[in-house]
Amino acid sequence: MSTQEMSPAAGDEKLDGAVLKVAGVVVLGAIMAILDTTVVNVALQTLSIEFKASFDTIQWVATGYMLALATVIPVTGWASDRFGTKRLYLIAIGLFLIGSMLAGLAWDIESLIIFRVLQGLGGGMLMPAGMTIMTKAAGPQRIGRVMAVLGVPMLLGPIGGPILGGWLVDAVSWRWIFYINLPIGLITLALAWRMLPKDKPEPSQKFDFPGMLMVSPGLALLIFGVSKIPSAGGVSAPEVWAPVVVGVALLIAFLMRAGKVPNPLIDLKLFKDRTFSVAMITMTFFSVAFFGAMLLLPNYFLLVRGETTLQAGLLLAPQGLGAMITMPLAGRMVDKIGVGKIVIPGLVALVAGLVVFTQITATTSYPLLLGSLFVLGLGMGATMMPIMSAALQTLQPKDIARASTATNIIQQTAGAIGAAVMSIIQAALLATKFGVPTSDGQIAATIAVANPATHEAAAASSADAFGTTFTWALVLTAACVIPALFLPKRKPALPAGVEGGQAAPVMVH
């Protein structure tokens, strides 16, 4: 496929057939990685029983995957230049498939965690590599539409993941939450080999190994330390503050060094672009709040309302349905009007939806909960992908690969920290209400709610803990409005590399 074919005219707003074929391959890979995250989350209780492991240990099935994502993402930008995005994408799918197969064959909890890390190494490269492929294929003037297409797996994950996971665990076996990736991955691998543009790797600059040894361990140690707070009983424990301090020190060292070297792992010069910087600040607040809140929703239905995993997954569907309405509309509007005019109303919808959950009880009516989830979905569809679009719209085509990498690092890291923080708040509140150590809060609540003699009081106390935790999510979401006010409120101008209504040729590699 020629470069010219992959560089559409500025006036051509529709995504042509060639771009849609590329989009289909990228979306399949993203669906595989995102579904795997949500499928596994609903199966943690079953895995705890299967391997006779504490919830703190089982959590590493999810946390290990997130740590692997955070550590491998910084490499993706350099690897895209060095090996080409197509080859990198094929390697990522291969690693993910091998990790999935081995995870399904796991014989103890330690082996499962190791194989999940291998999955994460592949999954961490899928989304940024796919985003780079798509944005180069469509050109900068259609980034909003591209982000709407890439948003499809973001919608299918929250809807399909819990439902699929609940059904597989209940009707088949927990091993199939990993085996299900194999047919999807093999199809994606075959389509990627055939349909993605041929690789034309460019001679890459020397890889920033010192930067890699600062950023990846720094992110991993930071998330590791935060995730240990519940089991350690607070931030004063050495297993919490020691990795956090070392992780932060490594990240600060990287920031100090990155401005002085010619080819840093993460190009800090991108942040000289005002729109990019504002978008990244907004994305940070959004990811901490939103992904943290999304972790709480299925747990409320499972713990407080006593629903099965499959039923909890079905109850979350209105959120995805709401996003399905606004995300395509937002994608089209981003290319025509200012991002700020879309994101601000989206954040208002998110705040409105979360207000209901701050007042949640053990008997809150389902119509009200489902309606609030639908409003949350409307807000999500008008915020997440438009914010990412804003980050890329004003950049030069040559900067897209590294900008996509930086965007994904921020989103994944902030989301992982948000999930950990919300879990910590919830665990601490439950532990206080049931008079147990922080690490046992969830277990104590589950036992008390399941006991008919204590069910009513335990459900009410648990619901109150959820409401307080959702209040923190509401505050963080409201804080997103401040940086979002500085997002562009006019139609974006094409970057300097685009002249005369024609996108500058983009080397597809």
Coordinates of C-alpha atoms in Angstrom, one line a residue:
M1 CA 0.0 0.0 0.0
S2 CA 1.6 3.3 -1.0
T3 CA 2.2 6.2 1.2
Q4 CA -0.1 8.4 -0.9
E5 CA -2.9 5.9 -0.4
M6 CA -2.4 6.2 3.3
S7 CA -2.4 10.0 3.3
P8 CA -5.9 11.2 2.4
A9 CA -6.8 14.7 1.3
A10 CA -7.9 17.0 4.0
G11 CA -11.2 17.5 2.5
D12 CA -12.0 13.8 2.5
E13 CA -13.7 13.4 5.8
K14 CA -14.8 9.7 5.5
L15 CA -12.5 6.8 6.4
D16 CA -11.9 5.0 3.1
G17 CA -11.9 1.3 2.5
A18 CA -8.1 0.9 2.9
V19 CA -8.2 2.7 6.3
L20 CA -11.3 0.8 7.4
K21 CA -9.4 -2.5 6.7
V22 CA -6.5 -1.4 8.9
A23 CA -9.0 -0.2 11.5
G24 CA -10.7 -3.7 11.6
V25 CA -7.3 -5.4 12.3
V26 CA -6.3 -2.9 15.0
V27 CA -9.7 -3.0 16.7
L28 CA -9.6 -6.8 16.8
G29 CA -6.3 -6.7 18.6
A30 CA -7.5 -4.1 21.0
I31 CA -10.7 -6.0 21.8
M32 CA -8.6 -9.0 22.7
A33 CA -6.4 -7.2 25.1
I34 CA -9.2 -5.1 26.7
L35 CA -11.6 -8.0 27.0
D36 CA -8.9 -10.0 28.8
T37 CA -8.6 -7.4 31.5
T38 CA -12.3 -7.2 32.2
V39 CA -12.9 -10.9 31.9
V40 CA -10.2 -11.7 34.5
N41 CA -11.4 -9.1 37.0
V42 CA -14.8 -10.8 37.4
A43 CA -13.1 -14.2 37.9
L44 CA -10.8 -13.2 40.8
Q45 CA -13.1 -14.7 43.4
T46 CA -13.2 -18.1 41.6
L47 CA -9.4 -18.1 41.2
S48 CA -9.0 -17.4 44.9
I49 CA -11.0 -20.5 45.7
E50 CA -9.4 -22.6 43.0
F51 CA -5.8 -21.9 44.2
K52 CA -6.7 -21.5 47.9
A53 CA -5.0 -18.1 47.9
S54 CA -5.8 -14.9 49.8
F55 CA -7.5 -12.1 47.9
D56 CA -4.3 -10.0 48.3
T57 CA -2.3 -12.7 46.4
I58 CA -5.0 -13.2 43.8
Q59 CA -5.0 -9.5 43.0
W60 CA -1.6 -9.9 41.5
V61 CA -3.3 -11.8 38.6
A62 CA -4.6 -8.4 37.6
T63 CA -1.9 -6.2 39.1
G64 CA 0.9 -8.2 37.4
Y65 CA -0.7 -7.6 34.1
M66 CA -1.0 -3.9 34.7
L67 CA 2.6 -3.7 35.8
A68 CA 3.7 -5.4 32.6
L69 CA 1.6 -3.0 30.5
A70 CA 3.2 0.0 32.3
T71 CA 6.8 -1.3 31.8
V72 CA 6.6 -2.2 28.1
I73 CA 4.7 0.8 26.8
P74 CA 7.8 3.1 26.9
V75 CA 9.6 0.8 24.5
T76 CA 6.9 0.9 21.9
G77 CA 7.8 4.3 20.3
W78 CA 11.4 3.3 19.7
A79 CA 10.4 -0.2 18.5
S80 CA 7.9 1.2 16.0
D81 CA 10.8 3.2 14.4
R82 CA 13.3 0.4 14.6
F83 CA 11.3 -2.6 13.5
G84 CA 8.1 -1.0 11.9
T85 CA 4.7 -0.9 13.4
K86 CA 3.5 -4.0 11.5
R87 CA 6.2 -6.2 12.7
L88 CA 5.8 -4.8 16.2
Y89 CA 2.1 -5.5 16.1
L90 CA 2.6 -9.1 15.0
I91 CA 5.2 -9.6 17.8
A92 CA 2.8 -8.2 20.3
I93 CA -0.1 -10.5 19.2
G94 CA 2.3 -13.5 19.4
L95 CA 3.4 -12.7 22.9
F96 CA -0.1 -12.2 24.0
L97 CA -1.2 -15.5 22.5
I98 CA 1.7 -17.4 24.2
G99 CA 0.9 -15.8 27.5
S100 CA -2.8 -16.6 27.1
M101 CA -2.2 -20.3 26.4
L102 CA 0.2 -20.7 29.3
A103 CA -2.1 -18.9 31.7
G104 CA -4.8 -21.3 30.8
L105 CA -2.4 -24.2 31.6
A106 CA -1.3 -22.6 34.9
W107 CA -0.8 -25.2 37.7
D108 CA -0.5 -22.8 40.7
I109 CA -1.0 -19.1 41.5
E110 CA 2.7 -18.3 41.0
S111 CA 2.7 -19.7 37.5
L112 CA -0.5 -17.9 36.7
I113 CA 0.9 -14.6 37.8
I114 CA 4.1 -15.1 35.7
F115 CA 2.1 -16.0 32.6
R116 CA -0.1 -13.0 33.1
V117 CA 3.0 -10.8 33.1
L118 CA 3.9 -12.3 29.7
Q119 CA 0.4 -11.5 28.5
G120 CA 0.9 -7.9 29.6
L121 CA 4.2 -7.6 27.7
G122 CA 2.3 -8.3 24.5
G123 CA -0.9 -6.4 25.5
G124 CA 1.1 -3.3 26.4
M125 CA 2.3 -2.9 22.9
L126 CA -1.0 -3.7 21.1
M127 CA -2.9 -0.4 21.8
P128 CA -0.1 2.2 21.2
A129 CA 1.2 0.3 18.1
G130 CA -2.4 0.0 16.8
M131 CA -3.0 3.7 17.5
T132 CA 0.1 4.7 15.6
I133 CA -0.9 2.5 12.6
M134 CA -4.4 4.0 12.5
T135 CA -3.4 7.7 13.0
K136 CA -0.8 7.4 10.2
A137 CA -3.2 5.7 7.9
A138 CA -6.0 8.3 8.3
G139 CA -4.0 11.5 8.5
P140 CA -4.2 14.2 11.2
Q141 CA -7.4 15.8 9.9
R142 CA -9.3 12.7 10.7
I143 CA -7.9 11.8 14.0
G144 CA -11.2 12.3 15.7
R145 CA -12.9 9.6 13.5
V146 CA -9.9 7.3 14.1
M147 CA -10.2 7.7 17.8
A148 CA -13.9 6.9 17.6
V149 CA -13.1 3.7 15.8
L150 CA -10.4 2.8 18.3
G151 CA -13.0 3.5 21.0
V152 CA -15.0 0.5 19.9
P153 CA -13.0 -2.0 22.1
M154 CA -13.3 0.5 25.0
L155 CA -17.0 0.0 24.7
L156 CA -17.1 -3.7 24.1
G157 CA -14.7 -4.4 27.0
P158 CA -17.0 -3.0 29.8
I159 CA -20.1 -4.6 28.2
G160 CA -18.8 -7.9 26.9
G161 CA -16.0 -8.6 29.3
P162 CA -18.0 -9.1 32.5
I163 CA -20.7 -11.0 30.7
L164 CA -18.3 -13.3 28.8
G165 CA -16.2 -13.9 32.0
G166 CA -19.3 -14.7 34.1
W167 CA -20.6 -17.1 31.6
L168 CA -17.2 -18.9 31.0
V169 CA -16.5 -19.2 34.7
D170 CA -20.0 -20.5 35.6
A171 CA -20.7 -22.7 32.5
V172 CA -17.3 -23.9 31.3
S173 CA -14.1 -23.3 33.3
W174 CA -11.9 -20.5 34.5
R175 CA -9.2 -21.7 32.1
W176 CA -11.3 -20.6 29.2
I177 CA -11.1 -16.9 30.2
F178 CA -7.6 -17.3 28.8
Y179 CA -8.2 -19.8 26.1
I180 CA -10.9 -17.6 24.5
N181 CA -8.0 -15.3 23.3
L182 CA -6.5 -18.0 21.1
P183 CA -9.1 -18.0 18.2
I184 CA -9.4 -14.2 18.3
G185 CA -5.6 -13.8 18.3
L186 CA -5.0 -16.3 15.5
I187 CA -7.5 -14.5 13.3
T188 CA -6.0 -11.1 14.1
L189 CA -2.5 -12.4 13.4
A190 CA -3.6 -13.7 10.0
L191 CA -5.4 -10.5 9.1
A192 CA -2.6 -8.3 10.3
W193 CA -0.1 -10.2 8.2
R194 CA -2.2 -9.7 5.1
M195 CA -3.9 -6.3 5.5
L196 CA -1.5 -4.0 7.4
P197 CA 0.8 -1.9 5.2
K198 CA 4.3 -3.3 4.5
D199 CA 7.0 -2.3 6.9
K200 CA 9.6 0.2 6.0
P201 CA 11.6 0.6 9.1
E202 CA 13.7 3.7 9.3
P203 CA 17.3 3.7 10.7
S204 CA 16.5 4.5 14.3
Q205 CA 18.5 6.6 16.7
K206 CA 20.3 4.8 19.5
F207 CA 17.9 3.3 22.0
D208 CA 17.8 5.1 25.3
F209 CA 18.7 2.2 27.6
P210 CA 19.4 4.4 30.6
G211 CA 16.0 6.0 30.2
M212 CA 14.4 2.6 29.9
L213 CA 16.1 1.5 33.2
M214 CA 14.6 4.6 34.9
V215 CA 11.1 4.8 33.4
S216 CA 10.0 1.1 33.4
P217 CA 11.2 0.1 36.9
G218 CA 10.1 3.5 38.2
L219 CA 6.5 3.0 37.0
A220 CA 6.5 -0.6 38.1
L221 CA 7.8 0.2 41.6
L222 CA 5.4 3.1 42.0
I223 CA 2.3 0.9 41.1
F224 CA 3.7 -2.0 43.2
G225 CA 4.1 0.1 46.3
V226 CA 0.6 1.7 46.0
S227 CA -1.0 -1.7 45.4
K228 CA 0.6 -3.1 48.6
I229 CA -1.1 -0.5 50.9
P230 CA -4.2 -2.7 51.8
S231 CA -2.1 -5.8 52.7
A232 CA 0.5 -3.8 54.6
G233 CA -2.1 -1.9 56.6
G234 CA -1.0 1.6 55.6
V235 CA 1.6 3.8 53.9
S236 CA 4.1 3.6 56.8
A237 CA 5.0 0.0 56.0
P238 CA 8.4 -0.4 54.4
E239 CA 6.9 -2.6 51.6
V240 CA 4.8 0.4 50.6
W241 CA 7.0 3.5 51.0
A242 CA 10.3 1.9 50.0
P243 CA 9.2 1.0 46.4
V244 CA 7.3 4.2 46.0
V245 CA 10.2 6.4 47.0
V246 CA 12.6 4.5 44.7
G247 CA 10.1 4.6 41.9
V248 CA 9.5 8.3 42.2
A249 CA 13.2 8.9 42.5
L250 CA 13.8 7.0 39.2
L251 CA 11.1 8.9 37.4
I252 CA 12.4 12.3 38.7
A253 CA 15.9 11.3 37.5
F254 CA 14.5 10.4 34.1
L255 CA 12.8 13.8 33.8
M256 CA 16.0 15.6 34.8
R257 CA 18.0 13.7 32.2
A258 CA 15.5 13.6 29.4
G259 CA 15.8 17.3 28.6
K260 CA 19.6 17.0 28.2
V261 CA 19.9 14.0 25.9
P262 CA 19.2 14.0 22.1
N263 CA 16.9 10.9 22.0
P264 CA 15.1 10.3 25.3
L265 CA 12.8 7.3 25.7
I266 CA 9.9 9.7 26.2
D267 CA 10.2 13.0 24.2
L268 CA 9.5 15.7 26.7
K269 CA 9.6 18.3 23.9
L270 CA 6.0 17.1 23.0
F271 CA 4.9 18.9 26.2
K272 CA 5.9 22.3 24.6
D273 CA 2.7 21.9 22.6
R274 CA 0.1 23.6 24.8
T275 CA -2.8 21.5 23.6
F276 CA -0.9 18.3 24.1
S277 CA 0.1 19.3 27.7
V278 CA -3.5 20.3 28.6
A279 CA -4.9 17.1 27.1
M280 CA -2.4 15.0 29.1
I281 CA -3.2 16.8 32.4
T282 CA -6.9 16.2 31.7
M283 CA -6.3 12.6 30.8
T284 CA -4.4 12.0 34.1
F285 CA -7.3 13.2 36.3
F286 CA -9.8 11.5 34.1
S287 CA -8.1 8.1 34.1
V288 CA -7.5 8.1 37.9
A289 CA -11.2 8.9 38.6
F290 CA -12.9 6.9 35.8
F291 CA -10.9 3.6 35.9
G292 CA -11.0 3.7 39.7
A293 CA -14.8 4.1 39.7
M294 CA -15.3 1.4 37.1
L295 CA -13.5 -1.1 39.4
L296 CA -16.1 -0.4 42.1
L297 CA -19.3 -0.9 40.0
P298 CA -19.3 -4.7 39.5
N299 CA -18.1 -5.2 43.1
Y300 CA -21.1 -3.3 44.4
F301 CA -23.5 -5.6 42.5
L302 CA -21.7 -8.7 43.6
L303 CA -21.1 -7.9 47.3
V304 CA -24.0 -5.7 48.3
R305 CA -26.8 -6.9 46.0
G306 CA -25.8 -10.6 45.9
E307 CA -25.9 -10.8 42.1
T308 CA -24.1 -13.6 40.2
T309 CA -21.1 -12.7 38.0
L310 CA -23.1 -13.0 34.9
Q311 CA -26.0 -10.9 36.3
A312 CA -23.5 -8.2 37.4
G313 CA -22.0 -8.1 33.9
L314 CA -25.5 -7.7 32.3
L315 CA -26.3 -4.9 34.8
L316 CA -23.3 -2.9 33.6
A317 CA -24.4 -3.0 30.0
P318 CA -26.3 0.4 30.0
Q319 CA -22.9 2.2 30.5
G320 CA -21.6 0.7 27.3
L321 CA -24.8 1.5 25.5
G322 CA -24.6 5.1 26.5
A323 CA -21.0 5.4 25.3
M324 CA -22.1 3.8 22.0
I325 CA -24.4 6.7 21.4
T326 CA -22.0 9.6 22.1
M327 CA -18.6 8.2 21.1
P328 CA -19.3 8.1 17.3
L329 CA -20.9 11.5 17.5
A330 CA -18.0 12.9 19.4
G331 CA -15.6 11.4 16.9
R332 CA -17.2 13.2 14.1
M333 CA -17.6 16.5 16.0
V334 CA -13.9 16.5 17.2
D335 CA -12.8 17.0 13.6
K336 CA -15.2 19.9 13.0
I337 CA -15.4 21.9 16.3
G338 CA -13.2 22.4 19.3
V339 CA -12.5 19.5 21.7
G340 CA -13.4 21.6 24.7
K341 CA -17.0 22.0 23.5
I342 CA -17.4 18.2 23.6
V343 CA -15.3 17.2 26.7
I344 CA -16.9 19.7 29.1
P345 CA -20.5 18.5 28.6
G346 CA -19.1 14.9 28.8
L347 CA -17.6 15.6 32.2
V348 CA -20.8 17.2 33.4
A349 CA -22.6 14.0 32.4
L350 CA -20.0 11.9 34.3
V351 CA -20.5 14.1 37.4
A352 CA -24.3 13.8 37.2
G353 CA -24.0 10.0 36.9
L354 CA -21.6 9.7 39.8
V355 CA -23.7 11.8 42.1
V356 CA -26.3 9.0 42.3
F357 CA -23.7 6.5 43.3
T358 CA -22.4 8.7 46.1
Q359 CA -25.8 8.3 47.7
I360 CA -26.1 4.5 47.0
T361 CA -27.7 2.2 49.5
A362 CA -28.4 -1.5 49.7
T363 CA -31.9 -1.0 48.4
T364 CA -31.4 1.7 45.8
S365 CA -33.8 1.0 42.9
Y366 CA -32.4 -0.7 39.9
P367 CA -34.0 1.7 37.4
L368 CA -32.2 4.6 39.0
L369 CA -28.9 2.7 39.0
L370 CA -29.2 1.6 35.4
G371 CA -30.2 5.1 34.4
S372 CA -27.2 6.5 36.1
L373 CA -24.9 4.0 34.4
F374 CA -26.4 5.0 31.1
V375 CA -25.6 8.7 31.8
L376 CA -22.0 7.7 32.9
G377 CA -21.7 6.0 29.5
L378 CA -22.9 9.1 27.7
G379 CA -20.2 11.1 29.5
M380 CA -17.4 8.5 28.9
G381 CA -18.1 8.5 25.1
A382 CA -17.7 12.3 25.0
T383 CA -14.6 12.5 27.0
M384 CA -11.9 9.7 26.8
M385 CA -11.3 9.5 23.1
P386 CA -11.8 13.2 22.4
I387 CA -9.2 14.0 25.0
M388 CA -6.8 11.6 23.2
S389 CA -7.7 13.2 19.9
A390 CA -6.8 16.6 21.3
A391 CA -3.4 15.4 22.3
L392 CA -2.5 14.4 18.7
Q393 CA -4.3 16.9 16.5
T394 CA -1.7 19.7 16.6
L395 CA 1.4 17.6 16.3
Q396 CA 3.6 16.9 13.3
P397 CA 3.1 13.6 11.6
K398 CA 6.6 12.5 12.6
D399 CA 5.7 13.0 16.3
I400 CA 2.6 10.8 16.3
A401 CA 4.3 7.5 17.2
R402 CA 6.1 8.9 20.3
A403 CA 3.1 11.0 21.2
S404 CA 0.8 7.9 21.1
T405 CA 3.3 6.1 23.3
A406 CA 3.3 9.0 25.9
T407 CA -0.5 9.1 25.8
N408 CA -0.8 5.4 26.5
I409 CA 1.8 5.5 29.3
I410 CA -0.1 8.3 31.1
Q411 CA -3.5 6.6 30.6
Q412 CA -2.3 3.1 31.7
T413 CA -0.3 4.4 34.7
A414 CA -3.0 6.8 35.9
G415 CA -5.7 4.2 35.4
A416 CA -3.7 1.6 37.4
I417 CA -3.0 4.1 40.2
G418 CA -6.7 5.1 40.2
A419 CA -7.8 1.5 40.5
A420 CA -5.4 0.9 43.3
V421 CA -6.3 4.1 45.2
M422 CA -10.1 3.4 45.0
S423 CA -9.5 -0.2 46.1
I424 CA -7.5 1.1 49.1
I425 CA -10.2 3.6 50.1
Q426 CA -12.9 0.9 49.8
A427 CA -10.9 -1.7 51.7
A428 CA -10.1 0.7 54.5
L429 CA -13.7 1.8 54.8
L430 CA -15.0 -1.8 54.8
A431 CA -12.3 -2.8 57.4
T432 CA -13.4 0.1 59.7
K433 CA -17.0 -0.9 59.5
F434 CA -16.4 -4.6 60.2
G435 CA -13.6 -4.1 62.7
V436 CA -10.9 -6.1 60.9
P437 CA -7.5 -5.4 59.3
T438 CA -7.5 -3.5 56.0
S439 CA -6.5 -6.5 54.0
D440 CA -9.5 -8.5 55.4
G441 CA -12.2 -5.8 54.8
Q442 CA -13.5 -7.3 51.6
I443 CA -13.6 -10.9 53.0
A444 CA -15.3 -9.8 56.2
A445 CA -17.9 -7.9 54.3
T446 CA -18.6 -10.9 52.0
I447 CA -19.0 -13.3 54.9
A448 CA -21.3 -10.9 56.8
V449 CA -23.5 -10.2 53.8
A450 CA -23.8 -13.9 53.0
N451 CA -25.0 -14.7 56.6
P452 CA -28.8 -14.3 56.8
A453 CA -28.5 -13.2 60.5
T454 CA -26.2 -10.3 59.6
H455 CA -27.2 -9.7 56.0
E456 CA -29.3 -6.6 56.3
A457 CA -26.9 -4.6 58.5
A458 CA -23.8 -5.8 56.6
A459 CA -25.3 -4.9 53.2
A460 CA -26.2 -1.4 54.5
S461 CA -22.7 -0.9 55.9
S462 CA -21.0 -2.1 52.8
A463 CA -23.2 0.1 50.6
D464 CA -22.2 3.1 52.7
A465 CA -18.6 2.3 52.2
F466 CA -19.2 2.2 48.4
G467 CA -21.0 5.6 48.5
T468 CA -18.1 7.2 50.3
T469 CA -15.6 5.7 47.8
F470 CA -17.7 7.0 44.9
T471 CA -17.5 10.5 46.5
W472 CA -13.8 10.5 46.0
A473 CA -14.3 9.4 42.4
L474 CA -16.7 12.3 42.0
V475 CA -14.3 14.8 43.4
L476 CA -11.5 13.7 41.0
T477 CA -13.9 13.8 38.0
A478 CA -15.0 17.3 38.9
A479 CA -11.3 18.3 39.1
C480 CA -11.0 17.3 35.4
V481 CA -13.1 20.3 34.5
I482 CA -10.3 22.7 35.4
P483 CA -7.7 21.6 32.8
A484 CA -10.5 20.8 30.3
L485 CA -11.5 24.4 30.3
F486 CA -8.2 25.1 28.5
L487 CA -8.8 22.6 25.7
P488 CA -9.3 24.1 22.2
K489 CA -12.8 25.5 21.6
R490 CA -12.4 25.9 17.9
K491 CA -11.9 23.6 14.9
P492 CA -8.2 22.5 15.0
A493 CA -5.8 23.8 12.4
L494 CA -3.8 21.2 10.5
P495 CA -0.2 20.8 11.8
A496 CA 2.7 22.4 10.0
G497 CA 3.4 19.2 8.1
V498 CA 0.1 19.5 6.2
E499 CA -0.1 22.0 3.4
G500 CA -2.5 23.0 0.7
G501 CA -5.3 20.7 1.9
Q502 CA -3.1 17.6 1.5
A503 CA -1.6 15.7 4.3
A504 CA 2.1 15.6 4.2
P505 CA 3.3 12.1 3.1
V506 CA 3.6 9.8 6.1
M507 CA 6.1 7.0 5.9
V508 CA 4.2 3.9 6.9
H509 CA 6.4 1.5 8.8

